[in-house]
PDB file of N, CA, C and O in Angstrom:
ATOM      1  N   MET A   1      78.128  75.476  89.252  1.00 35.00           N
ATOM      2  CA  MET A   1      79.012  75.154  88.027  1.00 35.00           C
ATOM      3  C   MET A   1      78.846  76.420  86.888  1.00 35.00           C
ATOM      4  O   MET A   1      77.900  76.303  86.417  1.00 35.00           O
ATOM      5  N   THR A   2      79.835  76.819  86.294  1.00 47.00           N
ATOM      6  CA  THR A   2      79.791  77.464  84.869  1.00 47.00           C
ATOM      7  C   THR A   2      80.704  77.351  84.084  1.00 47.00           C
ATOM      8  O   THR A   2      81.422  76.632  83.913  1.00 47.00           O
ATOM      9  N   ALA A   3      79.878  77.670  83.151  1.00 47.00           N
ATOM     10  CA  ALA A   3      80.739  77.455  81.242  1.00 47.00           C
ATOM     11  C   ALA A   3      80.586  78.863  80.722  1.00 47.00           C
ATOM     12  O   ALA A   3      79.724  79.339  80.678  1.00 47.00           O
ATOM     13  N   THR A   4      81.886  78.911  79.941  1.00 50.00           N
ATOM     14  CA  THR A   4      82.270  79.962  79.310  1.00 50.00           C
ATOM     15  C   THR A   4      81.650  79.911  77.783  1.00 50.00           C
ATOM     16  O   THR A   4      81.478  79.016  77.206  1.00 50.00           O
ATOM     17  N   ALA A   5      80.716  80.619  76.989  1.00 63.00           N
ATOM     18  CA  ALA A   5      80.082  80.931  75.973  1.00 63.00           C
ATOM     19  C   ALA A   5      80.374  82.037  75.496  1.00 63.00           C
ATOM     20  O   ALA A   5      80.691  83.028  76.002  1.00 63.00           O
ATOM     21  N   VAL A   6      80.212  82.199  73.967  1.00 80.00           N
ATOM     22  CA  VAL A   6      80.014  83.519  73.167  1.00 80.00           C
ATOM     23  C   VAL A   6      78.948  83.933  73.238  1.00 80.00           C
ATOM     24  O   VAL A   6      77.796  82.898  73.355  1.00 80.00           O
ATOM     25  N   MET A   7      78.487  84.761  73.243  1.00 87.00           N
ATOM     26  CA  MET A   7      77.053  85.483  73.354  1.00 87.00           C
ATOM     27  C   MET A   7      76.569  85.729  71.874  1.00 87.00           C
ATOM     28  O   MET A   7      77.484  86.044  70.907  1.00 87.00           O
ATOM     29  N   THR A   8      75.032  85.220  71.808  1.00 91.00           N
ATOM     30  CA  THR A   8      74.836  85.430  70.546  1.00 91.00           C
ATOM     31  C   THR A   8      74.396  86.530  70.030  1.00 91.00           C
ATOM     32  O   THR A   8      74.200  87.390  71.184  1.00 91.00           O
ATOM     33  N   SER A   9      74.204  87.165  69.182  1.00 93.00           N
ATOM     34  CA  SER A   9      73.550  88.312  68.946  1.00 93.00           C
ATOM     35  C   SER A   9      72.474  88.873  69.333  1.00 93.00           C
ATOM     36  O   SER A   9      71.975  90.007  70.149  1.00 93.00           O
ATOM     37  N   HIS A  10      71.415  87.957  69.681  1.00 93.00           N
ATOM     38  CA  HIS A  10      70.111  87.954  70.459  1.00 93.00           C
ATOM     39  C   HIS A  10      70.415  88.197  71.777  1.00 93.00           C
ATOM     40  O   HIS A  10      69.682  88.779  72.350  1.00 93.00           O
ATOM     41  N   GLU A  11      71.519  87.567  72.342  1.00 92.00           N
ATOM     42  CA  GLU A  11      71.585  87.740  73.482  1.00 92.00           C
ATOM     43  C   GLU A  11      72.035  89.143  74.267  1.00 92.00           C
ATOM     44  O   GLU A  11      71.857  89.909  74.973  1.00 92.00           O
ATOM     45  N   ARG A  12      72.964  89.451  73.683  1.00 92.00           N
ATOM     46  CA  ARG A  12      73.739  90.629  73.030  1.00 92.00           C
ATOM     47  C   ARG A  12      72.644  91.953  73.225  1.00 92.00           C
ATOM     48  O   ARG A  12      72.553  92.957  74.012  1.00 92.00           O
ATOM     49  N   SER A  13      71.826  91.787  72.078  1.00 93.00           N
ATOM     50  CA  SER A  13      70.502  92.489  71.794  1.00 93.00           C
ATOM     51  C   SER A  13      70.046  92.702  73.113  1.00 93.00           C
ATOM     52  O   SER A  13      69.719  94.245  73.537  1.00 93.00           O
ATOM     53  N   ALA A  14      69.505  91.675  73.977  1.00 92.00           N
ATOM     54  CA  ALA A  14      68.750  91.757  75.049  1.00 92.00           C
ATOM     55  C   ALA A  14      69.494  92.145  76.399  1.00 92.00           C
ATOM     56  O   ALA A  14      69.024  93.082  77.267  1.00 92.00           O
ATOM     57  N   ALA A  15      70.864  92.053  76.542  1.00 92.00           N
ATOM     58  CA  ALA A  15      71.588  92.891  77.489  1.00 92.00           C
ATOM     59  C   ALA A  15      71.490  94.345  76.949  1.00 92.00           C
ATOM     60  O   ALA A  15      71.454  94.889  78.067  1.00 92.00           O
ATOM     61  N   GLN A  16      71.611  94.736  76.045  1.00 92.00           N
ATOM     62  CA  GLN A  16      71.929  96.363  75.537  1.00 92.00           C
ATOM     63  C   GLN A  16      70.500  96.785  75.822  1.00 92.00           C
ATOM     64  O   GLN A  16      70.490  98.220  76.273  1.00 92.00           O
ATOM     65  N   ALA A  17      69.429  95.875  75.437  1.00 93.00           N
ATOM     66  CA  ALA A  17      67.775  96.692  75.535  1.00 93.00           C
ATOM     67  C   ALA A  17      68.141  96.852  77.191  1.00 93.00           C
ATOM     68  O   ALA A  17      67.289  97.794  77.570  1.00 93.00           O
ATOM     69  N   TYR A  18      68.266  95.964  78.071  1.00 91.00           N
ATOM     70  CA  TYR A  18      68.283  95.683  79.376  1.00 91.00           C
ATOM     71  C   TYR A  18      68.874  97.162  80.004  1.00 91.00           C
ATOM     72  O   TYR A  18      68.607  97.900  80.606  1.00 91.00           O
ATOM     73  N   LEU A  19      70.187  97.235  79.488  1.00 91.00           N
ATOM     74  CA  LEU A  19      71.097  98.535  79.783  1.00 91.00           C
ATOM     75  C   LEU A  19      70.552  99.792  79.593  1.00 91.00           C
ATOM     76  O   LEU A  19      70.395 101.148  80.331  1.00 91.00           O
ATOM     77  N   ARG A  20      69.692  99.773  78.416  1.00 91.00           N
ATOM     78  CA  ARG A  20      69.262 101.056  77.973  1.00 91.00           C
ATOM     79  C   ARG A  20      67.565 101.403  78.998  1.00 91.00           C
ATOM     80  O   ARG A  20      67.710 102.974  79.332  1.00 91.00           O
ATOM     81  N   LEU A  21      67.063 100.120  79.377  1.00 91.00           N
ATOM     82  CA  LEU A  21      65.950 100.393  80.221  1.00 91.00           C
ATOM     83  C   LEU A  21      66.650 100.726  81.581  1.00 91.00           C
ATOM     84  O   LEU A  21      65.774 101.932  82.100  1.00 91.00           O
ATOM     85  N   LEU A  22      67.341 100.442  82.128  1.00 90.00           N
ATOM     86  CA  LEU A  22      68.049 100.959  83.285  1.00 90.00           C
ATOM     87  C   LEU A  22      68.454 101.997  83.259  1.00 90.00           C
ATOM     88  O   LEU A  22      68.278 102.906  84.075  1.00 90.00           O
ATOM     89  N   SER A  23      69.130 102.417  81.995  1.00 90.00           N
ATOM     90  CA  SER A  23      69.675 104.006  81.861  1.00 90.00           C
ATOM     91  C   SER A  23      68.410 104.949  82.160  1.00 90.00           C
ATOM     92  O   SER A  23      68.543 105.829  82.789  1.00 90.00           O
ATOM     93  N   THR A  24      67.262 104.446  81.451  1.00 88.00           N
ATOM     94  CA  THR A  24      65.879 105.587  81.142  1.00 88.00           C
ATOM     95  C   THR A  24      65.519 105.533  82.405  1.00 88.00           C
ATOM     96  O   THR A  24      65.138 106.720  83.059  1.00 88.00           O
ATOM     97  N   VAL A  25      65.670 104.216  83.365  1.00 88.00           N
ATOM     98  CA  VAL A  25      64.930 104.665  84.695  1.00 88.00           C
ATOM     99  C   VAL A  25      65.332 105.508  85.712  1.00 88.00           C
ATOM    100  O   VAL A  25      64.947 106.377  86.411  1.00 88.00           O
ATOM    101  N   ARG A  26      66.862 105.215  85.584  1.00 88.00           N
ATOM    102  CA  ARG A  26      67.963 106.082  86.274  1.00 88.00           C
ATOM    103  C   ARG A  26      67.846 107.572  85.948  1.00 88.00           C
ATOM    104  O   ARG A  26      67.583 108.500  87.017  1.00 88.00           O
ATOM    105  N   ALA A  27      67.692 107.794  84.751  1.00 84.00           N
ATOM    106  CA  ALA A  27      67.099 109.353  84.235  1.00 84.00           C
ATOM    107  C   ALA A  27      66.070 109.908  85.021  1.00 84.00           C
ATOM    108  O   ALA A  27      66.097 110.974  85.193  1.00 84.00           O
ATOM    109  N   ALA A  28      64.773 109.257  84.483  1.00 82.00           N
ATOM    110  CA  ALA A  28      63.914 109.594  85.407  1.00 82.00           C
ATOM    111  C   ALA A  28      63.793 110.051  86.916  1.00 82.00           C
ATOM    112  O   ALA A  28      63.091 110.829  87.436  1.00 82.00           O
ATOM    113  N   LEU A  29      64.213 108.876  87.322  1.00 82.00           N
ATOM    114  CA  LEU A  29      64.444 108.688  89.085  1.00 82.00           C
ATOM    115  C   LEU A  29      65.198 109.916  89.617  1.00 82.00           C
ATOM    116  O   LEU A  29      65.191 110.787  90.515  1.00 82.00           O
ATOM    117  N   ASP A  30      66.391 110.436  88.637  1.00 83.00           N
ATOM    118  CA  ASP A  30      67.242 111.220  88.946  1.00 83.00           C
ATOM    119  C   ASP A  30      66.840 112.542  88.465  1.00 83.00           C
ATOM    120  O   ASP A  30      67.516 113.489  88.972  1.00 83.00           O
ATOM    121  N   ALA A  31      65.982 112.789  87.660  1.00 75.00           N
ATOM    122  CA  ALA A  31      65.745 114.529  87.158  1.00 75.00           C
ATOM    123  C   ALA A  31      65.242 115.013  88.988  1.00 75.00           C
ATOM    124  O   ALA A  31      64.176 114.617  89.327  1.00 75.00           O
ATOM    125  N   PRO A  32      65.413 116.301  88.644  1.00 76.00           N
ATOM    126  CA  PRO A  32      64.835 116.892  90.117  1.00 76.00           C
ATOM    127  C   PRO A  32      63.736 117.598  90.182  1.00 76.00           C
ATOM    128  O   PRO A  32      62.998 117.315  89.135  1.00 76.00           O
ATOM    129  N   ALA A  33      63.197 117.483  91.056  1.00 73.00           N
ATOM    130  CA  ALA A  33      61.623 117.505  91.492  1.00 73.00           C
ATOM    131  C   ALA A  33      61.035 118.581  91.037  1.00 73.00           C
ATOM    132  O   ALA A  33      61.805 119.925  90.918  1.00 73.00           O
ATOM    133  N   GLY A  34      59.986 118.858  90.061  1.00 71.00           N
ATOM    134  CA  GLY A  34      59.540 120.157  89.786  1.00 71.00           C
ATOM    135  C   GLY A  34      60.377 120.410  87.946  1.00 71.00           C
ATOM    136  O   GLY A  34      60.040 121.642  87.707  1.00 71.00           O
ATOM    137  N   ALA A  35      60.872 119.842  87.547  1.00 69.00           N
ATOM    138  CA  ALA A  35      62.006 120.364  86.505  1.00 69.00           C
ATOM    139  C   ALA A  35      60.908 120.081  85.425  1.00 69.00           C
ATOM    140  O   ALA A  35      60.084 119.389  85.324  1.00 69.00           O
ATOM    141  N   SER A  36      61.016 121.405  84.477  1.00 68.00           N
ATOM    142  CA  SER A  36      60.352 121.245  83.621  1.00 68.00           C
ATOM    143  C   SER A  36      60.975 120.324  82.477  1.00 68.00           C
ATOM    144  O   SER A  36      61.826 120.088  82.062  1.00 68.00           O
ATOM    145  N   GLY A  37      60.057 119.804  81.156  1.00 65.00           N
ATOM    146  CA  GLY A  37      60.500 119.337  80.392  1.00 65.00           C
ATOM    147  C   GLY A  37      59.545 117.944  80.072  1.00 65.00           C
ATOM    148  O   GLY A  37      58.637 117.775  81.383  1.00 65.00           O
ATOM    149  N   ALA A  38      59.467 117.646  79.283  1.00 65.00           N
ATOM    150  CA  ALA A  38      58.796 116.151  78.956  1.00 65.00           C
ATOM    151  C   ALA A  38      58.771 115.242  80.233  1.00 65.00           C
ATOM    152  O   ALA A  38      59.726 114.576  80.313  1.00 65.00           O
ATOM    153  N   PRO A  39      57.893 114.449  80.384  1.00 68.00           N
ATOM    154  CA  PRO A  39      58.168 113.652  81.330  1.00 68.00           C
ATOM    155  C   PRO A  39      58.696 112.087  80.464  1.00 68.00           C
ATOM    156  O   PRO A  39      58.767 111.909  79.439  1.00 68.00           O
ATOM    157  N   VAL A  40      59.255 111.389  81.347  1.00 73.00           N
ATOM    158  CA  VAL A  40      59.816 110.081  80.708  1.00 73.00           C
ATOM    159  C   VAL A  40      58.898 109.150  80.533  1.00 73.00           C
ATOM    160  O   VAL A  40      58.353 108.794  81.293  1.00 73.00           O
ATOM    161  N   SER A  41      59.073 108.405  79.078  1.00 79.00           N
ATOM    162  CA  SER A  41      57.900 107.404  79.085  1.00 79.00           C
ATOM    163  C   SER A  41      59.133 106.196  79.127  1.00 79.00           C
ATOM    164  O   SER A  41      60.040 106.304  78.222  1.00 79.00           O
ATOM    165  N   LEU A  42      58.462 105.131  80.049  1.00 86.00           N
ATOM    166  CA  LEU A  42      59.341 104.191  79.837  1.00 86.00           C
ATOM    167  C   LEU A  42      58.265 102.966  79.038  1.00 86.00           C
ATOM    168  O   LEU A  42      58.997 102.075  78.531  1.00 86.00           O
ATOM    169  N   GLU A  43      57.588 103.195  78.265  1.00 90.00           N
ATOM    170  CA  GLU A  43      56.718 102.242  77.722  1.00 90.00           C
ATOM    171  C   GLU A  43      57.709 101.754  76.488  1.00 90.00           C
ATOM    172  O   GLU A  43      57.710 100.172  76.338  1.00 90.00           O
ATOM    173  N   GLY A  44      58.554 102.562  75.799  1.00 91.00           N
ATOM    174  CA  GLY A  44      59.167 102.089  74.665  1.00 91.00           C
ATOM    175  C   GLY A  44      60.439 101.058  75.198  1.00 91.00           C
ATOM    176  O   GLY A  44      60.411 100.152  74.500  1.00 91.00           O
ATOM    177  N   VAL A  45      61.171 101.701  75.781  1.00 90.00           N
ATOM    178  CA  VAL A  45      62.255 100.993  76.377  1.00 90.00           C
ATOM    179  C   VAL A  45      61.857  99.749  77.021  1.00 90.00           C
ATOM    180  O   VAL A  45      62.810  98.678  77.038  1.00 90.00           O
ATOM    181  N   ILE A  46      60.654  99.698  77.932  1.00 92.00           N
ATOM    182  CA  ILE A  46      60.292  98.223  78.280  1.00 92.00           C
ATOM    183  C   ILE A  46      59.854  97.155  77.255  1.00 92.00           C
ATOM    184  O   ILE A  46      60.069  96.190  77.204  1.00 92.00           O
ATOM    185  N   ALA A  47      59.308  97.741  76.298  1.00 94.00           N
ATOM    186  CA  ALA A  47      58.571  96.872  75.172  1.00 94.00           C
ATOM    187  C   ALA A  47      60.128  96.496  74.625  1.00 94.00           C
ATOM    188  O   ALA A  47      59.849  95.422  74.109  1.00 94.00           O
ATOM    189  N   GLU A  48      61.144  97.301  74.430  1.00 94.00           N
ATOM    190  CA  GLU A  48      62.105  96.711  73.455  1.00 94.00           C
ATOM    191  C   GLU A  48      62.908  95.675  74.196  1.00 94.00           C
ATOM    192  O   GLU A  48      63.324  94.450  73.793  1.00 94.00           O
ATOM    193  N   ALA A  49      62.901  95.778  75.585  1.00 92.00           N
ATOM    194  CA  ALA A  49      63.657  94.787  76.577  1.00 92.00           C
ATOM    195  C   ALA A  49      62.569  93.825  76.538  1.00 92.00           C
ATOM    196  O   ALA A  49      63.295  92.413  76.304  1.00 92.00           O
ATOM    197  N   ASP A  50      61.493  93.770  76.685  1.00 93.00           N
ATOM    198  CA  ASP A  50      60.776  92.388  76.638  1.00 93.00           C
ATOM    199  C   ASP A  50      61.001  91.520  75.600  1.00 93.00           C
ATOM    200  O   ASP A  50      61.007  90.499  75.409  1.00 93.00           O
ATOM    201  N   ASP A  51      60.858  92.082  74.379  1.00 95.00           N
ATOM    202  CA  ASP A  51      60.743  91.619  72.678  1.00 95.00           C
ATOM    203  C   ASP A  51      62.514  90.950  72.714  1.00 95.00           C
ATOM    204  O   ASP A  51      62.514  89.852  72.124  1.00 95.00           O
ATOM    205  N   ALA A  52      63.544  91.957  73.386  1.00 94.00           N
ATOM    206  CA  ALA A  52      64.609  91.481  73.126  1.00 94.00           C
ATOM    207  C   ALA A  52      64.936  90.072  73.900  1.00 94.00           C
ATOM    208  O   ALA A  52      65.482  89.087  73.350  1.00 94.00           O
ATOM    209  N   LEU A  53      64.510  90.338  74.916  1.00 93.00           N
ATOM    210  CA  LEU A  53      64.502  88.870  76.159  1.00 93.00           C
ATOM    211  C   LEU A  53      63.669  87.675  75.327  1.00 93.00           C
ATOM    212  O   LEU A  53      64.386  86.833  75.634  1.00 93.00           O
ATOM    213  N   ALA A  54      62.645  87.986  74.974  1.00 94.00           N
ATOM    214  CA  ALA A  54      61.618  87.051  74.246  1.00 94.00           C
ATOM    215  C   ALA A  54      63.008  86.191  73.049  1.00 94.00           C
ATOM    216  O   ALA A  54      62.858  84.844  72.730  1.00 94.00           O
ATOM    217  N   ARG A  55      63.622  87.321  71.914  1.00 94.00           N
ATOM    218  CA  ARG A  55      64.168  86.556  70.934  1.00 94.00           C
ATOM    219  C   ARG A  55      65.193  85.747  71.605  1.00 94.00           C
ATOM    220  O   ARG A  55      65.528  85.013  70.465  1.00 94.00           O
ATOM    221  N   ALA A  56      65.739  86.308  72.717  1.00 93.00           N
ATOM    222  CA  ALA A  56      67.055  85.442  72.929  1.00 93.00           C
ATOM    223  C   ALA A  56      66.632  84.315  73.968  1.00 93.00           C
ATOM    224  O   ALA A  56      67.652  83.859  74.490  1.00 93.00           O
ATOM    225  N   GLY A  57      65.584  84.101  74.174  1.00 92.00           N
ATOM    226  CA  GLY A  57      65.204  83.105  74.942  1.00 92.00           C
ATOM    227  C   GLY A  57      65.339  83.525  76.323  1.00 92.00           C
ATOM    228  O   GLY A  57      65.694  82.384  77.039  1.00 92.00           O
ATOM    229  N   LEU A  58      65.413  84.557  77.453  1.00 90.00           N
ATOM    230  CA  LEU A  58      65.578  84.911  78.174  1.00 90.00           C
ATOM    231  C   LEU A  58      64.371  85.277  78.987  1.00 90.00           C
ATOM    232  O   LEU A  58      64.873  85.688  80.032  1.00 90.00           O
ATOM    233  N   ALA A  59      63.302  85.063  78.924  1.00 86.00           N
ATOM    234  CA  ALA A  59      62.641  85.697  79.368  1.00 86.00           C
ATOM    235  C   ALA A  59      62.408  84.631  80.806  1.00 86.00           C
ATOM    236  O   ALA A  59      62.107  83.886  80.278  1.00 86.00           O
ATOM    237  N   GLY A  60      62.489  85.400  81.797  1.00 86.00           N
ATOM    238  CA  GLY A  60      62.078  84.685  83.182  1.00 86.00           C
ATOM    239  C   GLY A  60      63.364  83.957  83.716  1.00 86.00           C
ATOM    240  O   GLY A  60      63.286  83.202  84.356  1.00 86.00           O
ATOM    241  N   ASN A  61      64.802  84.077  82.984  1.00 86.00           N
ATOM    242  CA  ASN A  61      65.684  83.750  83.082  1.00 86.00           C
ATOM    243  C   ASN A  61      66.740  84.644  83.593  1.00 86.00           C
ATOM    244  O   ASN A  61      68.082  85.055  82.842  1.00 86.00           O
ATOM    245  N   GLU A  62      66.729  85.384  84.678  1.00 84.00           N
ATOM    246  CA  GLU A  62      67.250  86.380  85.061  1.00 84.00           C
ATOM    247  C   GLU A  62      69.222  86.215  85.365  1.00 84.00           C
ATOM    248  O   GLU A  62      69.437  87.126  85.267  1.00 84.00           O
ATOM    249  N   ALA A  63      68.928  84.961  85.942  1.00 88.00           N
ATOM    250  CA  ALA A  63      70.469  84.611  86.260  1.00 88.00           C
ATOM    251  C   ALA A  63      71.298  84.657  84.889  1.00 88.00           C
ATOM    252  O   ALA A  63      72.675  85.132  84.930  1.00 88.00           O
ATOM    253  N   VAL A  64      70.613  84.445  84.097  1.00 88.00           N
ATOM    254  CA  VAL A  64      71.956  84.147  82.905  1.00 88.00           C
ATOM    255  C   VAL A  64      71.574  85.779  82.219  1.00 88.00           C
ATOM    256  O   VAL A  64      72.976  86.286  81.660  1.00 88.00           O
ATOM    257  N   LEU A  65      70.524  86.066  81.832  1.00 87.00           N
ATOM    258  CA  LEU A  65      70.858  87.601  81.679  1.00 87.00           C
ATOM    259  C   LEU A  65      71.749  88.406  82.443  1.00 87.00           C
ATOM    260  O   LEU A  65      72.431  89.504  81.550  1.00 87.00           O
ATOM    261  N   PHE A  66      71.826  88.412  83.779  1.00 88.00           N
ATOM    262  CA  PHE A  66      72.534  89.097  84.281  1.00 88.00           C
ATOM    263  C   PHE A  66      73.915  89.042  84.133  1.00 88.00           C
ATOM    264  O   PHE A  66      74.855  89.933  84.324  1.00 88.00           O
ATOM    265  N   ALA A  67      74.273  87.805  83.879  1.00 88.00           N
ATOM    266  CA  ALA A  67      75.614  87.373  83.636  1.00 88.00           C
ATOM    267  C   ALA A  67      76.189  87.845  82.170  1.00 88.00           C
ATOM    268  O   ALA A  67      77.205  88.357  82.205  1.00 88.00           O
ATOM    269  N   LEU A  68      75.251  88.240  81.638  1.00 88.00           N
ATOM    270  CA  LEU A  68      75.529  88.609  80.150  1.00 88.00           C
ATOM    271  C   LEU A  68      75.721  90.145  80.195  1.00 88.00           C
ATOM    272  O   LEU A  68      76.454  90.596  79.723  1.00 88.00           O
ATOM    273  N   VAL A  69      74.879  90.744  80.888  1.00 87.00           N
ATOM    274  CA  VAL A  69      74.949  92.092  81.531  1.00 87.00           C
ATOM    275  C   VAL A  69      76.404  92.340  81.679  1.00 87.00           C
ATOM    276  O   VAL A  69      76.902  93.391  81.610  1.00 87.00           O
ATOM    277  N   GLY A  70      76.952  91.429  82.790  1.00 87.00           N
ATOM    278  CA  GLY A  70      78.239  91.511  83.499  1.00 87.00           C
ATOM    279  C   GLY A  70      79.165  91.348  82.683  1.00 87.00           C
ATOM    280  O   GLY A  70      80.175  92.633  82.948  1.00 87.00           O
ATOM    281  N   SER A  71      78.982  90.665  81.628  1.00 85.00           N
ATOM    282  CA  SER A  71      79.945  90.248  80.861  1.00 85.00           C
ATOM    283  C   SER A  71      80.443  91.624  79.715  1.00 85.00           C
ATOM    284  O   SER A  71      81.278  91.883  79.383  1.00 85.00           O
ATOM    285  N   LEU A  72      79.280  92.235  79.763  1.00 81.00           N
ATOM    286  CA  LEU A  72      79.568  93.773  78.767  1.00 81.00           C
ATOM    287  C   LEU A  72      80.179  94.687  79.254  1.00 81.00           C
ATOM    288  O   LEU A  72      80.816  95.442  78.804  1.00 81.00           O
ATOM    289  N   HIS A  73      80.035  94.646  80.861  1.00 71.00           N
ATOM    290  CA  HIS A  73      80.887  95.554  81.377  1.00 71.00           C
ATOM    291  C   HIS A  73      82.424  95.174  81.737  1.00 71.00           C
ATOM    292  O   HIS A  73      83.125  95.902  82.003  1.00 71.00           O
ATOM    293  N   THR A  74      82.630  93.955  81.690  1.00 67.00           N
ATOM    294  CA  THR A  74      83.862  93.435  81.934  1.00 67.00           C
ATOM    295  C   THR A  74      84.992  93.475  80.830  1.00 67.00           C
ATOM    296  O   THR A  74      85.854  93.045  80.607  1.00 67.00           O
ATOM    297  N   GLY A  75      83.848  93.420  79.750  1.00 57.00           N
ATOM    298  CA  GLY A  75      84.622  92.772  78.519  1.00 57.00           C
ATOM    299  C   GLY A  75      85.118  91.162  78.281  1.00 57.00           C
ATOM    300  O   GLY A  75      85.646  90.990  77.444  1.00 57.00           O
ATOM    301  N   GLY A  76      84.879  90.686  79.388  1.00 51.00           N
ATOM    302  CA  GLY A  76      85.056  89.073  78.841  1.00 51.00           C
ATOM    303  C   GLY A  76      83.496  88.336  78.523  1.00 51.00           C
ATOM    304  O   GLY A  76      82.518  88.776  78.239  1.00 51.00           O
ATOM    305  N   ALA A  77      84.175  87.135  78.326  1.00 47.00           N
ATOM    306  CA  ALA A  77      82.916  85.834  77.853  1.00 47.00           C
ATOM    307  C   ALA A  77      81.909  85.573  79.360  1.00 47.00           C
ATOM    308  O   ALA A  77      82.837  85.681  80.251  1.00 47.00           O
ATOM    309  N   PRO A  78      80.891  85.936  79.234  1.00 48.00           N
ATOM    310  CA  PRO A  78      80.154  85.501  80.256  1.00 48.00           C
ATOM    311  C   PRO A  78      79.924  84.132  80.571  1.00 48.00           C
ATOM    312  O   PRO A  78      80.368  83.009  79.959  1.00 48.00           O
ATOM    313  N   GLY A  79      79.803  83.996  82.032  1.00 49.00           N
ATOM    314  CA  GLY A  79      79.661  82.568  82.641  1.00 49.00           C
ATOM    315  C   GLY A  79      78.496  82.009  82.778  1.00 49.00           C
ATOM    316  O   GLY A  79      77.559  82.685  83.346  1.00 49.00           O
ATOM    317  N   ARG A  80      78.105  81.128  82.035  1.00 48.00           N
ATOM    318  CA  ARG A  80      76.413  81.046  82.028  1.00 48.00           C
ATOM    319  C   ARG A  80      76.060  79.925  83.119  1.00 48.00           C
ATOM    320  O   ARG A  80      77.133  78.757  83.300  1.00 48.00           O
ATOM    321  N   PRO A  81      75.098  80.286  84.232  1.00 46.00           N
ATOM    322  CA  PRO A  81      74.972  79.030  84.928  1.00 46.00           C
ATOM    323  C   PRO A  81      73.910  77.837  84.405  1.00 46.00           C
ATOM    324  O   PRO A  81      73.423  78.346  83.725  1.00 46.00           O
ATOM    325  N   ARG A  82      74.722  76.745  85.002  1.00 41.00           N
ATOM    326  CA  ARG A  82      73.952  75.842  84.382  1.00 41.00           C
ATOM    327  C   ARG A  82      72.548  75.436  85.539  1.00 41.00           C
ATOM    328  O   ARG A  82      72.863  75.431  86.379  1.00 41.00           O
ATOM    329  N   GLY A  83      71.637  74.847  84.958  1.00 44.00           N
ATOM    330  CA  GLY A  83      70.426  74.312  85.438  1.00 44.00           C
ATOM    331  C   GLY A  83      70.343  73.351  86.240  1.00 44.00           C
ATOM    332  O   GLY A  83      71.040  72.398  85.637  1.00 44.00           O
TER     333      GLY A  83
END
């Protein structure tokens, strides 16, 4: 069963940080082999995502995080699984 709730600012920040991390990882993996340029560093975006997840109380709660991330793409209110 799910309940609809409004995303808090901390939850929105956590979802956005996760999306930035995902985008950075994709960019690193999509780079052509042997391409010149600086290597992509994931340390900063991983730390940002970890901090945002902790502030939102979502560390270790992937089901809620992914519901929040999905709501950013659909524009709707997230459905929160009840445990």
